[in-house]
Tab-separated table of C-alpha atoms in Angstrom:
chain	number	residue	atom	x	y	z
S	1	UNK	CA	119.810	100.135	99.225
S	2	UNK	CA	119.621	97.925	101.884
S	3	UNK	CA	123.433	98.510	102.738
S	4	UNK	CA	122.750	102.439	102.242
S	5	UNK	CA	119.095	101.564	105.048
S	6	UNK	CA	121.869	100.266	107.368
S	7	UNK	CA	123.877	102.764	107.451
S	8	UNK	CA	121.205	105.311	108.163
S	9	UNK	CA	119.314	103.793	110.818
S	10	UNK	CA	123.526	102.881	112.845
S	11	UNK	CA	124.171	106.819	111.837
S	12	UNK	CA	120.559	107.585	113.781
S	13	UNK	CA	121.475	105.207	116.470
S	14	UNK	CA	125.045	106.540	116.866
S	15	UNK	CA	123.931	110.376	116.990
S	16	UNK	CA	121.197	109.963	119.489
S	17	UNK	CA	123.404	107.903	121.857
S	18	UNK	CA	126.803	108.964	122.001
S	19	UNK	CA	126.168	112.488	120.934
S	20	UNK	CA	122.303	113.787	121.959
S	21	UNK	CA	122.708	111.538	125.180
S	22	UNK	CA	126.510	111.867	125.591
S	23	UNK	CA	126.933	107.771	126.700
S	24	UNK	CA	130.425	106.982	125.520
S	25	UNK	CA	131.101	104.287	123.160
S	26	UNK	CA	132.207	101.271	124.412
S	27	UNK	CA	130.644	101.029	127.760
S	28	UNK	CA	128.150	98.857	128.895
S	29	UNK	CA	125.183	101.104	128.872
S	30	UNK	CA	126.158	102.922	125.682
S	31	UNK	CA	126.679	99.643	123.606
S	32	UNK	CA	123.483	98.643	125.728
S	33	UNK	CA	121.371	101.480	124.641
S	34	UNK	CA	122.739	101.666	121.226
S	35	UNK	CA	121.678	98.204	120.221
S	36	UNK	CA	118.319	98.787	121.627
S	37	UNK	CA	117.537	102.107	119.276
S	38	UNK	CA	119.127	100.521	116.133
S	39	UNK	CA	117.739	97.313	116.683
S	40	UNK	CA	113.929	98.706	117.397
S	41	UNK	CA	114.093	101.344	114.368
S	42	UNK	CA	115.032	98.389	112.050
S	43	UNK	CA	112.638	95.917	113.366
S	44	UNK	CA	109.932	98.252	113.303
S	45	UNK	CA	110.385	99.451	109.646
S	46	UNK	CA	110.943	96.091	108.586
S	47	UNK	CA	107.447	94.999	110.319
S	48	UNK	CA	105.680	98.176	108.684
S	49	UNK	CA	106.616	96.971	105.176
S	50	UNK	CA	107.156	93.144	104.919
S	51	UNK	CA	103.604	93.003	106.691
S	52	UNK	CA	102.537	95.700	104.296
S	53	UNK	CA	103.289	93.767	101.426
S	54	UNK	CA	102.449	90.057	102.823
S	55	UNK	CA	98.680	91.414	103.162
S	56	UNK	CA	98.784	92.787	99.667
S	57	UNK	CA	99.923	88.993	98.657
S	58	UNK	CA	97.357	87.253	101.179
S	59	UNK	CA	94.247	89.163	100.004
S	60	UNK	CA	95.418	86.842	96.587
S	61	UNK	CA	94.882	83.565	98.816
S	62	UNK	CA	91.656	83.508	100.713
S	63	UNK	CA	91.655	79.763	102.174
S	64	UNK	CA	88.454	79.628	99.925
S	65	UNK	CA	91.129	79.121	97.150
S	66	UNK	CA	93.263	77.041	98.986
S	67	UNK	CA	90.404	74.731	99.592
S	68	UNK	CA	89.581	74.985	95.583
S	69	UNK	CA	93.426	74.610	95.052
S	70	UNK	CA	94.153	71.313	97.089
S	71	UNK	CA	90.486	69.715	96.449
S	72	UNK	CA	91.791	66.920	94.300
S	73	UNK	CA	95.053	66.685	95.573
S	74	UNK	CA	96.891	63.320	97.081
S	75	UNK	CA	99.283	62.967	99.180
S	76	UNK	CA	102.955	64.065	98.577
S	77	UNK	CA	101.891	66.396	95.770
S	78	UNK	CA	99.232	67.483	97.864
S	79	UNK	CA	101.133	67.837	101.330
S	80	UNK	CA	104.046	69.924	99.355
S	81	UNK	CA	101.117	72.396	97.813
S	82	UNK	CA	99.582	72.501	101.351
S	83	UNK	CA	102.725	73.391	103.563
S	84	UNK	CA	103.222	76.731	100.197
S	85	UNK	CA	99.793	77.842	100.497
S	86	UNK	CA	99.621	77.912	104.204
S	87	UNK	CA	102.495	80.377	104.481
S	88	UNK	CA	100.324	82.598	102.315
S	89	UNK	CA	96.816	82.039	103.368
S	90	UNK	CA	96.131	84.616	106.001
S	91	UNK	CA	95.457	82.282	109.531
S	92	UNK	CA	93.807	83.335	112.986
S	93	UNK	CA	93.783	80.671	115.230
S	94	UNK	CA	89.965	81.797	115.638
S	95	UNK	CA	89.375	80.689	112.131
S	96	UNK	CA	91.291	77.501	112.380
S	97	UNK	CA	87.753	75.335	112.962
S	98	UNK	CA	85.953	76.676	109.723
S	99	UNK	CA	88.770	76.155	107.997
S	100	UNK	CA	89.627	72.872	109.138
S	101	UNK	CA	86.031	71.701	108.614
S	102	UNK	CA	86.175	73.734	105.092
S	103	UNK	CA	89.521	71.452	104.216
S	104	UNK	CA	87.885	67.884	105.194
S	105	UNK	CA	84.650	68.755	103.400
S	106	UNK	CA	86.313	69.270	100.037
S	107	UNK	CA	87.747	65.730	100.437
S	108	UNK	CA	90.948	67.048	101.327
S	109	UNK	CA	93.292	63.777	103.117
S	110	UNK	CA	93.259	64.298	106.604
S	111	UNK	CA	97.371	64.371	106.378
S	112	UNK	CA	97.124	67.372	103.744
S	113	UNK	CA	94.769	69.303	105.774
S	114	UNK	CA	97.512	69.369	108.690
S	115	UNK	CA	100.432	69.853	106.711
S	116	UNK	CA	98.739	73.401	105.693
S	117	UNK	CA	97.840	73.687	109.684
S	118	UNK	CA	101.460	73.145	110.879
S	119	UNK	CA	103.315	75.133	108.147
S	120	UNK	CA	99.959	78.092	108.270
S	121	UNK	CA	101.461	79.270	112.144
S	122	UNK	CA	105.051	78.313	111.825
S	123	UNK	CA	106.145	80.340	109.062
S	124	UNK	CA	104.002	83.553	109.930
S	125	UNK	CA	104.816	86.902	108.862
S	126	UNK	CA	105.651	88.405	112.299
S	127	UNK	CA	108.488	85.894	113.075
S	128	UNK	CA	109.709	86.141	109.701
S	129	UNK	CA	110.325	89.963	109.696
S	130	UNK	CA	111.903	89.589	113.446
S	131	UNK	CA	114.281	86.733	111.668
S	132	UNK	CA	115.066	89.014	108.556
S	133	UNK	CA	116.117	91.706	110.973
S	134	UNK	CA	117.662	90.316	113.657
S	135	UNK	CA	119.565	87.069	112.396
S	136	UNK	CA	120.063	88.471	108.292
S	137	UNK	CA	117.763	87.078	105.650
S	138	UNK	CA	120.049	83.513	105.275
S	139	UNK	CA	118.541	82.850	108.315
S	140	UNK	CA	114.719	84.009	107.592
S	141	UNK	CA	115.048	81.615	104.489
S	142	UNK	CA	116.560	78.836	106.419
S	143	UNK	CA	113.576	78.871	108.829
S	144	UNK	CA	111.480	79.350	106.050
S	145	UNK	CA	112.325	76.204	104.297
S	146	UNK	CA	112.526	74.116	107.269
S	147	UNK	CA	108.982	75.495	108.283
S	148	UNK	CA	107.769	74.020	104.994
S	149	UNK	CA	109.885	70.210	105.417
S	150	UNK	CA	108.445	69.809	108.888
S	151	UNK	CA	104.923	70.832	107.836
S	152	UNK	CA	105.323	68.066	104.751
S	153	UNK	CA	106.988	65.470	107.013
S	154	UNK	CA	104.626	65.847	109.936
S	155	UNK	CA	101.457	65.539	107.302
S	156	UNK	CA	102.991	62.846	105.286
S	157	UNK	CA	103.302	60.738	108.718
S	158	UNK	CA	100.002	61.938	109.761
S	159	UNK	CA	98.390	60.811	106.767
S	160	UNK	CA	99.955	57.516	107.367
S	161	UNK	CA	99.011	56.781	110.991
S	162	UNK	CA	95.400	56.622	109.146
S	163	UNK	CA	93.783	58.828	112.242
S	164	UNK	CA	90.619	59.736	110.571
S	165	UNK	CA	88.220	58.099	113.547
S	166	UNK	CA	90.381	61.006	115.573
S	167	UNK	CA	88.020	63.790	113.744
S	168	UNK	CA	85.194	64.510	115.754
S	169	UNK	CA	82.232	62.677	113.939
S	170	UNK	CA	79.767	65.884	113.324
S	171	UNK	CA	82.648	67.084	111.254
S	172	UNK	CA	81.914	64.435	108.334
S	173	UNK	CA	78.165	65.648	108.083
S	174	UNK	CA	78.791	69.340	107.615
S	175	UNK	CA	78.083	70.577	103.883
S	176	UNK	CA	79.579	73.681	102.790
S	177	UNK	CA	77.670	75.906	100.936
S	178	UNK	CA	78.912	78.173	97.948
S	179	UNK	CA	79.408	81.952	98.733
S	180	UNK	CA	79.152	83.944	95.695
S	181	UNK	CA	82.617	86.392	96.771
S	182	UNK	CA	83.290	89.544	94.616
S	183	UNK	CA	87.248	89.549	93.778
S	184	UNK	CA	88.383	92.701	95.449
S	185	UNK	CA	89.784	95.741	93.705
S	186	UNK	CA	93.242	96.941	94.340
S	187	UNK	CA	91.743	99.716	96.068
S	188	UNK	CA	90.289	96.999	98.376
S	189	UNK	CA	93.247	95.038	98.683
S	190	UNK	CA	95.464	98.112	99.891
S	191	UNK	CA	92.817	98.786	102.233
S	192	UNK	CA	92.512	95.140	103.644
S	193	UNK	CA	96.590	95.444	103.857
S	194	UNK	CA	96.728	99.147	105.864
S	195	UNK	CA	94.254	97.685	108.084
S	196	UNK	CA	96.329	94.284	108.555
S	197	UNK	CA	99.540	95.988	109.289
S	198	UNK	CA	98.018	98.122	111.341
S	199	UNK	CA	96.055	95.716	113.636
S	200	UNK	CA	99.481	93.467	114.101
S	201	UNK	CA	101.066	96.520	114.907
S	202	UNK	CA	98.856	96.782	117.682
S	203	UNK	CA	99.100	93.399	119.049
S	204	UNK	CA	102.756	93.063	118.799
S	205	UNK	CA	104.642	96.430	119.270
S	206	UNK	CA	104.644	95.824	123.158
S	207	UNK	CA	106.442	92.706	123.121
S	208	UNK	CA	108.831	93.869	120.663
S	209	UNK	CA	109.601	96.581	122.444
S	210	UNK	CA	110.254	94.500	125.861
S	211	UNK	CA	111.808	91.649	124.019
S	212	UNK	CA	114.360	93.896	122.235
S	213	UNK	CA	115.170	95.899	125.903
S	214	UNK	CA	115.473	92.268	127.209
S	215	UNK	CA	117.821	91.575	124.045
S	216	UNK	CA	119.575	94.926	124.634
S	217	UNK	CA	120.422	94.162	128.576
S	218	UNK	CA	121.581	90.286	127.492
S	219	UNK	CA	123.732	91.656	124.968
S	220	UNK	CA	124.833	94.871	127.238
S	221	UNK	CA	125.281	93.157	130.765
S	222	UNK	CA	125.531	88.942	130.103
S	223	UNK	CA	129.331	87.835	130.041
S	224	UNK	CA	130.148	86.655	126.921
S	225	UNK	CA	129.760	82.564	126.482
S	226	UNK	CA	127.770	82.842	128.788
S	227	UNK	CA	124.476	81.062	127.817
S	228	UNK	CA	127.629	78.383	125.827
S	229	UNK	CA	128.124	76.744	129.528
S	230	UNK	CA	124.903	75.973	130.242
S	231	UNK	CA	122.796	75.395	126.685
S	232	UNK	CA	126.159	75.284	124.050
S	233	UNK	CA	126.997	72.155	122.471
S	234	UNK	CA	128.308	70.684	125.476
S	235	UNK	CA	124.830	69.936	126.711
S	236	UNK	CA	122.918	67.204	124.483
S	237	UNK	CA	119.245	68.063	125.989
S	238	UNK	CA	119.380	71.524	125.139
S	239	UNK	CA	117.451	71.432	121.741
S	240	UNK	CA	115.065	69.326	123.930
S	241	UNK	CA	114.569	71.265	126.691
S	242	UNK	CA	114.168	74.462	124.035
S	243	UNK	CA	111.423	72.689	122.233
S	244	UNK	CA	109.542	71.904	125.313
S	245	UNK	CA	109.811	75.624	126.384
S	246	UNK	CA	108.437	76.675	123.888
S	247	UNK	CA	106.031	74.825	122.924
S	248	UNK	CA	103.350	76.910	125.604
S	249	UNK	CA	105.372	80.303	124.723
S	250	UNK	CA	102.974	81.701	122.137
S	251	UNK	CA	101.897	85.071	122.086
S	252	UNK	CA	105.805	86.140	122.781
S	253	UNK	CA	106.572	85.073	119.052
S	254	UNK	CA	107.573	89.157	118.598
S	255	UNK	CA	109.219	89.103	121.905
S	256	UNK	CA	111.065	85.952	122.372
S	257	UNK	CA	113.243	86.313	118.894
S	258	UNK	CA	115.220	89.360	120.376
S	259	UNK	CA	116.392	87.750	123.280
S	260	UNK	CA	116.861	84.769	121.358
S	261	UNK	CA	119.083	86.476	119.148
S	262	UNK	CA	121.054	88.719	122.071
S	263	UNK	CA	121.493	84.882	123.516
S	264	UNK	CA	122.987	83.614	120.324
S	265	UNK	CA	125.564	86.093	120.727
S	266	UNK	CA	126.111	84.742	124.164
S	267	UNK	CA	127.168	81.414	122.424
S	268	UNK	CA	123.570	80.026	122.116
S	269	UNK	CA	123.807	77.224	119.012
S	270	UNK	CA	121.759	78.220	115.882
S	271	UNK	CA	120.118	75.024	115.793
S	272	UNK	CA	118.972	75.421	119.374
S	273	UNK	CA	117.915	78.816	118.755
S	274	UNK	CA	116.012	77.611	115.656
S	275	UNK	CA	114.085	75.055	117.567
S	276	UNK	CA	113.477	76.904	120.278
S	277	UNK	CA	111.920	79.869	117.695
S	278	UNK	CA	109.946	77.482	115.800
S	279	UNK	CA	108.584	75.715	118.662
S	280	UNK	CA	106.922	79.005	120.273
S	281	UNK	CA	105.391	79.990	116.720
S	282	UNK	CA	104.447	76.437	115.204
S	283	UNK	CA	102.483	74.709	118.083
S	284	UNK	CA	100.388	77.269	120.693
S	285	UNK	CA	98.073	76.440	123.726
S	286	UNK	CA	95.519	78.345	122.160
S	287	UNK	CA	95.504	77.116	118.547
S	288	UNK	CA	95.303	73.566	120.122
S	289	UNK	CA	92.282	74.744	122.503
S	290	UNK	CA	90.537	75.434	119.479
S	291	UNK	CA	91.530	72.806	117.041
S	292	UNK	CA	89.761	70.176	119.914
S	293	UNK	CA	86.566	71.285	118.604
S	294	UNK	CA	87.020	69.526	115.442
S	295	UNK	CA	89.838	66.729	116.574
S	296	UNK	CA	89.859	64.326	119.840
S	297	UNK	CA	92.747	64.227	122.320
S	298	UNK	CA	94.108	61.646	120.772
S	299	UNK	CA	94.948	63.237	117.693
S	300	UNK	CA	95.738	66.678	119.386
S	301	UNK	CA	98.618	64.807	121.189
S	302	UNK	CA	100.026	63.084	118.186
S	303	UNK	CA	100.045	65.980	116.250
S	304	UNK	CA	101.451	68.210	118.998
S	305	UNK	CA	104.492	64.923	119.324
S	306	UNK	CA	104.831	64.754	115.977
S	307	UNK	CA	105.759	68.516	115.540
S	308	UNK	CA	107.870	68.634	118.218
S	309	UNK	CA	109.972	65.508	117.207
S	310	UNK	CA	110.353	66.817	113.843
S	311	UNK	CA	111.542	70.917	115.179
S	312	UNK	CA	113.562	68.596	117.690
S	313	UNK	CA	115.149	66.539	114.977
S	314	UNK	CA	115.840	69.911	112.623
S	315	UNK	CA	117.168	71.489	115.873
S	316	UNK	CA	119.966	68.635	116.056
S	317	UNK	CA	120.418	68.550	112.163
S	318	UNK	CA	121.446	72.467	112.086
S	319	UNK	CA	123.650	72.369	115.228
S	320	UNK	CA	125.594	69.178	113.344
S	321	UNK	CA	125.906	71.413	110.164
S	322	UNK	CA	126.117	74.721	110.963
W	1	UNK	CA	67.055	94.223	105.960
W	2	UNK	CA	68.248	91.250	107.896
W	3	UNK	CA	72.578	91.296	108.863
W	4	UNK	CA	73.836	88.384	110.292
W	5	UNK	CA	77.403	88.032	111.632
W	6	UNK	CA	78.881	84.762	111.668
W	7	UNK	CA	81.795	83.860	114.137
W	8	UNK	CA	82.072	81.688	117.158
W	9	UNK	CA	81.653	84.219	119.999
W	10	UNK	CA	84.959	85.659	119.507
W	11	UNK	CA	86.297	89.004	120.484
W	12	UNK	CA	86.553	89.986	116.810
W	13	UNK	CA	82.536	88.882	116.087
W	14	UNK	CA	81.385	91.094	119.168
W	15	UNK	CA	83.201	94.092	117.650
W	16	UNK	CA	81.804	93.315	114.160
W	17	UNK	CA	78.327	93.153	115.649
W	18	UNK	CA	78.555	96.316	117.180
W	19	UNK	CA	79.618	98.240	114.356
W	20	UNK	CA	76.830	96.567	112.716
W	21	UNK	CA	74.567	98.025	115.174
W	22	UNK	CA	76.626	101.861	114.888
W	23	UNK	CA	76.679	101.565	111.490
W	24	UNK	CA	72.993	100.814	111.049
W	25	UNK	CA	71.486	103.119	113.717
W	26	UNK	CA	74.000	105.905	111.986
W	27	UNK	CA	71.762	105.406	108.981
W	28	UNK	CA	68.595	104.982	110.443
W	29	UNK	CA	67.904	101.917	108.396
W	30	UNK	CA	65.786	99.268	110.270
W	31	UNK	CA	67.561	95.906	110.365
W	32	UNK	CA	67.319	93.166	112.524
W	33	UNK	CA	70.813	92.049	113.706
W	34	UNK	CA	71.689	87.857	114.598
W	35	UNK	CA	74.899	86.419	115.935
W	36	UNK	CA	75.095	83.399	113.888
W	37	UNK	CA	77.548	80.479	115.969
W	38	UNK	CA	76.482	77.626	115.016
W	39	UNK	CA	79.677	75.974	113.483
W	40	UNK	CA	76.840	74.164	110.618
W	41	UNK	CA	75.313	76.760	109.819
W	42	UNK	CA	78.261	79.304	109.541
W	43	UNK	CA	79.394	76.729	107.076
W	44	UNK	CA	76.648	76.230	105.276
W	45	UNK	CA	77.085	79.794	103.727
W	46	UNK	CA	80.916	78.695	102.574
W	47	UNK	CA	82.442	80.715	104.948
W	48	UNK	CA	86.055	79.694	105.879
W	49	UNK	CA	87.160	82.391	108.099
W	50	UNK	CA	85.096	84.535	110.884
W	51	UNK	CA	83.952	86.968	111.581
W	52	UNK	CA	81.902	87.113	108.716
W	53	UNK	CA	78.754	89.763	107.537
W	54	UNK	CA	76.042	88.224	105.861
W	55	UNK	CA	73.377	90.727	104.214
W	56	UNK	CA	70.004	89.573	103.885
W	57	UNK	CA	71.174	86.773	102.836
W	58	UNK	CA	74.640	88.021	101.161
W	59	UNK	CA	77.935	87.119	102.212
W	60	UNK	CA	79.448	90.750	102.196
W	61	UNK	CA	83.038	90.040	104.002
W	62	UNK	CA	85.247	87.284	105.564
W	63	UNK	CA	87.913	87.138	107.659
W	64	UNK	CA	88.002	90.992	109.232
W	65	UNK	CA	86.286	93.590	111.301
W	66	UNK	CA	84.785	95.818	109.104
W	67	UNK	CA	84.631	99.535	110.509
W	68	UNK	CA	81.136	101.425	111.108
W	69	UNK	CA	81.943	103.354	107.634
W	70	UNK	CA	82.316	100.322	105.657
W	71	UNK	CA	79.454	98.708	106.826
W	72	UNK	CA	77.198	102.061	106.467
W	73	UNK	CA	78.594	101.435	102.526
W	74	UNK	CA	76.849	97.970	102.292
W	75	UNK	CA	73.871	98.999	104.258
């Protein structure tokens, strides 16, 4: 099926370029234009769907139950559970304080709590689907995975370091109370998943749009190997330098993995490219504006160091092996 | 009938609220509406994820902007 999806959406690409528009195959604005149609279709019914059905999965998880779930937990065991159930607990960076506060109120070890906060952004939905589509679904897992080994890593080390005079002290003397929640019907939960997919529709069509016309000129108009001179394996700070880019990158997350990918082509390492991807998605100016509510400086800086050590680290490890 | 919405301030809460307000002017039922930001108390009715309606009392949703018809349901 999905060969059978491929060949469909390349027949509807081919058709409306080189015969509705007349653009000869082969040139620069044909292959140009042709990459960007066949490339947007696929990303876009990918993103209707996967989102579709990661809502339908979410309204399963409300962080109410990952609170209940990791409660007793320690560490290891507890870090491992943490960095699964924030890939499917639904996560606004708005709701990141409740939640946090939620998470240290049911006793939950300060290095747990964070190993759901780093793995809850960094393996989201949105950049999965762009993965999936763009790089093939070895890659989506691959990210997957090592979204889940830096989120137990980082919390495991976190958890060590012993930081809890780094909470902000009003945190400690919240009590939760108990809210009495009706479990939704499936009527409810499609509902709750139109409205999802619809609503990161919204926010994200734009840049995926943009980033894939970006992609499309890269891969239309940039020489090939390219990008290899400058960021290839020949230079050892790339991973670094892609990390610290993209650490502020945020809200780009749809846009930046098209040009990422039409820069891979250029001879852009997958480990760089990896790094560079996870960095934008995992740590975000805003998410960290927020989470300084509940944590001091201090602590916003190691965790912010520790994550981008670790993407660093996984950035180096995949250029090495593959 | 007394709704509170409980959210930090957020773009999301001010939308909720004012559906709130549509939704109960729509019906003509008299309610008193309060924008609940105190992180303490918002927590204090187990609420992990804003914007959240609370019905007299009654946490009614979590987590999403509820639309002027779904709120006239719970009204």
């Amino acid at each position: 099926m999905w060969r059978k999806g491929h060949f469909m959406l390349k027949f509807l690409a081919d058709s409306l370029v080189y015969t509705l528009m007349g653009i000869q195959p082969g040139t620069r604005l044909g292959d140009t234009l042709h990459f960007f149609f066949y490339d947007t279709t696929k990303v876009f019914l990918l993103l209707i769907t996967i989102i579709f059905v990661v809502a339908v999965i979410r309204s399963f998880f409300p962080p109410e139950r990952a609170r209940k779930l990791l409660g007793h937990r320690r560490e290891y065991v507890g870090n491992f559970l943490a960095a699964l159930l924030g890939i499917v607990t639904p996560f606004c960076s708005c709701s990141a304080v409740p939640m946090f506060i939620g998470f240290i109120e049911a006793g939950l070890p300060l290095g747990v709590t964070f190993s759901f906060l780093i793995s809850s952004p960094a393996v989201n939905e949105v950049a999965l689907v762009m993965l999936w589509g763009l790089f093939g679904w070895k890659i989506a897992l691959l990210y997957t995975a090592t979204g889940i080994a830096v989120a137990f890593f980082g919390g495991i080390l976190i958890g060590k370091l012993k930081l809890e005079h780094l909470v902000e002290e009003y945190v400690y003397q919240i009590k939760m109370g108990e809210a009495e929640m009706a479990v939704p019907t499936w009527k409810e939960r499609i509902e709750y998943a139109q409205g999802y997919t619809k609503d990161i529709l919204k926010k994200v069509w734009i840049f995926v749009i943009v980033g894939i016309g970006f992609g499309a000129l890269i891969h239309g108009y940039v020489p090939m190997d390219y990008v290899l001179k400058y960021a290839g394996p020949g230079n050892p700070f790339a991973v670094i330098v892609a990390v610290l880019l993209g650490i502020p990158l945020y809200s780009n997350a749809a846009g930046t993995i098209p040009i990422v990918q039409a820069l891979v082509g250029k001879g852009l390492p997958m480990g760089t490219a990896l790094a560079f991807m996870m960095s934008i998605v995992a740590i975000s100016a805003p998410e960290l504006i927020i989470l300084r509510n509940v944590i001091k400086p201090k602590l916003l800086a190691i965790f912010t160091g520790i994550v981008a050590v670790a993407i660093i680290i996984v950035g180096y490890l995949f250029n090495a092996i593959l | 009938m007394k709704i509170q919405i409980l959210g930090s301030g957020c773009q999301n809460c001010m939308k909720l609220a004012k559906n709130a307000e549509e939704a109960a002017k729509a019906k003509g039922t008299e309610c008193e509406i309060v924008k609940v930001t105190d992180i303490k108390e918002i927590m204090s009715y187990g609420v992990m994820q804003t914007p959240a309606i609370v019905i007299d009392g009654k946490v009614k949703s979590v987590g999403r902007v509820l639309s002027v018809e779904e709120i006239k349901k719970l009204l």
